[in-house]
Protein backbone atom coordinates (compact mmCIF):
# COMPACT_ATOMS: atom_id res chain seq x y z
CA UNK A 1 0.00 0.00 0.00
CA UNK A 2 1.15 3.51 -0.75
CA UNK A 3 0.71 6.65 1.26
CA UNK A 4 -2.70 7.55 2.66
CA UNK A 5 -4.00 10.59 0.79
CA UNK A 6 -6.30 12.87 2.76
CA UNK A 7 -8.60 15.46 1.23
CA UNK A 8 -10.04 18.54 2.92
CA UNK A 9 -12.59 20.39 0.79
CA UNK A 10 -13.47 23.95 1.72
CA UNK A 11 -14.00 27.45 0.47
CA UNK A 12 -11.20 28.80 2.69
CA UNK A 13 -12.54 32.33 2.29
CA UNK A 14 -11.34 34.89 4.83
CA UNK A 15 -8.80 32.33 6.06
CA UNK A 16 -9.02 31.94 9.84
CA UNK A 17 -7.97 29.67 12.71
CA UNK A 18 -10.86 27.27 12.09
CA UNK A 19 -9.45 26.55 8.64
CA UNK A 20 -6.01 26.05 10.14
CA UNK A 21 -7.41 23.70 12.80
CA UNK A 22 -9.11 21.43 10.28
CA UNK A 23 -6.01 21.31 8.07
CA UNK A 24 -3.73 20.54 11.03
CA UNK A 25 -5.96 17.75 12.31
CA UNK A 26 -6.35 16.25 8.84
CA UNK A 27 -2.58 16.43 8.31
CA UNK A 28 -2.08 14.32 11.45
CA UNK A 29 -4.38 11.61 10.03
CA UNK A 30 -2.84 11.07 6.60
CA UNK A 31 0.49 10.89 4.78
CA UNK A 32 -0.34 13.34 1.99
CA UNK A 33 -2.79 16.21 2.45
CA UNK A 34 -4.64 17.78 -0.46
CA UNK A 35 -6.85 20.81 0.13
CA UNK A 36 -9.78 21.11 -2.26
CA UNK A 37 -10.48 24.81 -2.69
CA UNK A 38 -14.06 25.37 -3.86
CA UNK A 39 -14.40 27.67 -6.85
CA UNK A 40 -16.31 30.95 -6.66
CA UNK A 41 -19.16 29.63 -8.83
CA UNK A 42 -19.50 26.37 -6.90
CA UNK A 43 -19.54 28.28 -3.61
CA UNK A 44 -22.28 30.54 -4.91
CA UNK A 45 -24.36 27.56 -6.09
CA UNK A 46 -23.87 25.63 -2.83
CA UNK A 47 -24.04 28.43 -0.24
CA UNK A 48 -25.73 31.29 -2.07
CA UNK A 49 -22.77 33.67 -1.63
CA UNK A 50 -19.59 34.41 -3.54
CA UNK A 51 -16.34 34.35 -1.62
CA UNK A 52 -14.72 37.69 -0.83
CA UNK A 53 -11.29 36.38 -1.83
CA UNK A 54 -11.01 35.11 -5.45
CA UNK A 55 -10.21 31.45 -6.09
CA UNK A 56 -6.65 32.02 -7.31
CA UNK A 57 -5.74 33.94 -4.17
CA UNK A 58 -7.41 31.39 -1.88
CA UNK A 59 -5.44 28.61 -3.58
CA UNK A 60 -2.23 30.61 -3.16
CA UNK A 61 -2.90 31.13 0.56
CA UNK A 62 -3.72 27.48 1.28
CA UNK A 63 -0.93 26.18 -0.96
CA UNK A 64 1.62 28.24 0.98
CA UNK A 65 0.97 26.27 4.19
CA UNK A 66 3.68 23.70 4.98
CA UNK A 67 1.05 21.22 6.23
CA UNK A 68 -0.67 21.13 2.81
CA UNK A 69 1.05 19.03 0.15
CA UNK A 70 -1.13 20.13 -2.77
CA UNK A 71 -4.26 22.08 -3.63
CA UNK A 72 -7.03 21.22 -6.05
CA UNK A 73 -9.63 23.63 -7.45
CA UNK A 74 -13.11 22.13 -7.02
CA UNK A 75 -15.13 23.26 -10.02
CA UNK A 76 -18.16 20.99 -9.60
CA UNK A 77 -20.51 20.13 -6.75
CA UNK A 78 -19.75 16.41 -7.21
CA UNK A 79 -17.13 15.20 -4.68
CA UNK A 80 -16.64 12.11 -6.86
CA UNK A 81 -15.13 14.36 -9.54
CA UNK A 82 -12.50 15.44 -7.01
CA UNK A 83 -11.89 11.81 -6.04
CA UNK A 84 -11.32 10.85 -9.69
CA UNK A 85 -8.75 13.65 -10.06
CA UNK A 86 -7.00 13.44 -6.67
CA UNK A 87 -7.43 9.76 -5.71
CA UNK A 88 -7.85 10.38 -1.97
CA UNK A 89 -8.43 7.65 0.63
CA UNK A 90 -9.92 9.88 3.37
CA UNK A 91 -12.08 12.95 3.17
CA UNK A 92 -12.28 15.26 6.18
CA UNK A 93 -15.28 17.40 7.13
CA UNK A 94 -16.24 19.41 10.19
CA UNK A 95 -18.19 17.47 12.80
CA UNK A 96 -21.18 19.73 12.14
CA UNK A 97 -21.69 17.39 9.14
CA UNK A 98 -21.80 14.22 11.29
CA UNK A 99 -25.27 12.64 11.17
CA UNK A 100 -26.62 15.44 8.95
CA UNK A 101 -28.32 14.65 5.63
CA UNK A 102 -25.32 15.99 3.67
CA UNK A 103 -22.85 14.06 5.87
CA UNK A 104 -24.80 10.83 5.49
CA UNK A 105 -25.01 11.41 1.73
CA UNK A 106 -21.24 11.97 1.57
CA UNK A 107 -20.63 8.74 3.50
CA UNK A 108 -23.02 6.84 1.21
CA UNK A 109 -21.33 8.17 -1.94
CA UNK A 110 -17.76 7.68 -0.75
CA UNK A 111 -18.13 4.14 0.68
CA UNK A 112 -18.26 2.34 -2.72
CA UNK A 113 -15.06 4.19 -3.69
CA UNK A 114 -13.28 2.92 -0.58
CA UNK A 115 -13.05 6.44 0.85
CA UNK A 116 -13.34 6.91 4.59
CA UNK A 117 -15.16 10.01 5.84
CA UNK A 118 -13.61 11.44 9.01
CA UNK A 119 -15.09 14.25 11.05
CA UNK A 120 -12.97 16.92 12.70
CA UNK A 121 -14.20 19.12 15.57
CA UNK A 122 -15.71 22.32 14.19
CA UNK A 123 -14.18 25.54 15.56
CA UNK A 124 -17.38 27.20 16.79
CA UNK A 125 -15.89 30.48 17.98
CA UNK A 126 -14.92 31.65 14.49
CA UNK A 127 -16.22 31.08 11.00
CA UNK A 128 -16.25 32.75 7.62
CA UNK A 129 -20.01 33.27 8.08
CA UNK A 130 -19.36 35.27 11.26
CA UNK A 131 -16.56 37.26 9.62
CA UNK A 132 -18.74 37.96 6.55
CA UNK A 133 -21.52 39.30 8.81
CA UNK A 134 -19.07 41.63 10.57
CA UNK A 135 -17.61 42.90 7.30
CA UNK A 136 -21.07 43.57 5.88
CA UNK A 137 -22.04 45.47 9.02
CA UNK A 138 -24.32 42.90 10.60
CA UNK A 139 -24.04 41.42 14.02
CA UNK A 140 -22.12 38.17 13.99
CA UNK A 141 -23.77 35.30 15.81
CA UNK A 142 -21.96 34.53 19.05
CA UNK A 143 -21.35 31.01 20.33
CA UNK A 144 -23.35 29.97 23.36
CA UNK A 145 -21.65 30.71 26.68
CA UNK A 146 -20.37 27.71 28.58
CA UNK A 147 -22.09 27.16 31.93
CA UNK A 148 -20.02 28.05 34.97
CA UNK A 149 -18.54 25.07 36.80
C-alpha positions as a printed Julia matrix, in Angstrom:
149×3 Matrix{Float64}:
   0.0    0.0     0.0
   1.15   3.51   -0.75
   0.71   6.65    1.26
  -2.7    7.55    2.66
  -4.0   10.59    0.79
  -6.3   12.87    2.76
  -8.6   15.46    1.23
 -10.04  18.54    2.92
 -12.59  20.39    0.79
 -13.47  23.95    1.72
 -14.0   27.45    0.47
 -11.2   28.8     2.69
 -12.54  32.33    2.29
 -11.34  34.89    4.83
  -8.8   32.33    6.06
  -9.02  31.94    9.84
  -7.97  29.67   12.71
 -10.86  27.27   12.09
  -9.45  26.55    8.64
  -6.01  26.05   10.14
  -7.41  23.7    12.8
  -9.11  21.43   10.28
  -6.01  21.31    8.07
  -3.73  20.54   11.03
  -5.96  17.75   12.31
  -6.35  16.25    8.84
  -2.58  16.43    8.31
  -2.08  14.32   11.45
  -4.38  11.61   10.03
  -2.84  11.07    6.6
   0.49  10.89    4.78
  -0.34  13.34    1.99
  -2.79  16.21    2.45
  -4.64  17.78   -0.46
  -6.85  20.81    0.13
  -9.78  21.11   -2.26
 -10.48  24.81   -2.69
 -14.06  25.37   -3.86
 -14.4   27.67   -6.85
 -16.31  30.95   -6.66
 -19.16  29.63   -8.83
 -19.5   26.37   -6.9
 -19.54  28.28   -3.61
 -22.28  30.54   -4.91
 -24.36  27.56   -6.09
 -23.87  25.63   -2.83
 -24.04  28.43   -0.24
 -25.73  31.29   -2.07
 -22.77  33.67   -1.63
 -19.59  34.41   -3.54
 -16.34  34.35   -1.62
 -14.72  37.69   -0.83
 -11.29  36.38   -1.83
 -11.01  35.11   -5.45
 -10.21  31.45   -6.09
  -6.65  32.02   -7.31
  -5.74  33.94   -4.17
  -7.41  31.39   -1.88
  -5.44  28.61   -3.58
  -2.23  30.61   -3.16
  -2.9   31.13    0.56
  -3.72  27.48    1.28
  -0.93  26.18   -0.96
   1.62  28.24    0.98
   0.97  26.27    4.19
   3.68  23.7     4.98
   1.05  21.22    6.23
  -0.67  21.13    2.81
   1.05  19.03    0.15
  -1.13  20.13   -2.77
  -4.26  22.08   -3.63
  -7.03  21.22   -6.05
  -9.63  23.63   -7.45
 -13.11  22.13   -7.02
 -15.13  23.26  -10.02
 -18.16  20.99   -9.6
 -20.51  20.13   -6.75
 -19.75  16.41   -7.21
 -17.13  15.2    -4.68
 -16.64  12.11   -6.86
 -15.13  14.36   -9.54
 -12.5   15.44   -7.01
 -11.89  11.81   -6.04
 -11.32  10.85   -9.69
  -8.75  13.65  -10.06
  -7.0   13.44   -6.67
  -7.43   9.76   -5.71
  -7.85  10.38   -1.97
  -8.43   7.65    0.63
  -9.92   9.88    3.37
 -12.08  12.95    3.17
 -12.28  15.26    6.18
 -15.28  17.4     7.13
 -16.24  19.41   10.19
 -18.19  17.47   12.8
 -21.18  19.73   12.14
 -21.69  17.39    9.14
 -21.8   14.22   11.29
 -25.27  12.64   11.17
 -26.62  15.44    8.95
 -28.32  14.65    5.63
 -25.32  15.99    3.67
 -22.85  14.06    5.87
 -24.8   10.83    5.49
 -25.01  11.41    1.73
 -21.24  11.97    1.57
 -20.63   8.74    3.5
 -23.02   6.84    1.21
 -21.33   8.17   -1.94
 -17.76   7.68   -0.75
 -18.13   4.14    0.68
 -18.26   2.34   -2.72
 -15.06   4.19   -3.69
 -13.28   2.92   -0.58
 -13.05   6.44    0.85
 -13.34   6.91    4.59
 -15.16  10.01    5.84
 -13.61  11.44    9.01
 -15.09  14.25   11.05
 -12.97  16.92   12.7
 -14.2   19.12   15.57
 -15.71  22.32   14.19
 -14.18  25.54   15.56
 -17.38  27.2    16.79
 -15.89  30.48   17.98
 -14.92  31.65   14.49
 -16.22  31.08   11.0
 -16.25  32.75    7.62
 -20.01  33.27    8.08
 -19.36  35.27   11.26
 -16.56  37.26    9.62
 -18.74  37.96    6.55
 -21.52  39.3     8.81
 -19.07  41.63   10.57
 -17.61  42.9     7.3
 -21.07  43.57    5.88
 -22.04  45.47    9.02
 -24.32  42.9    10.6
 -24.04  41.42   14.02
 -22.12  38.17   13.99
 -23.77  35.3    15.81
 -21.96  34.53   19.05
 -21.35  31.01   20.33
 -23.35  29.97   23.36
 -21.65  30.71   26.68
 -20.37  27.71   28.58
 -22.09  27.16   31.93
 -20.02  28.05   34.97
 -18.54  25.07   36.8
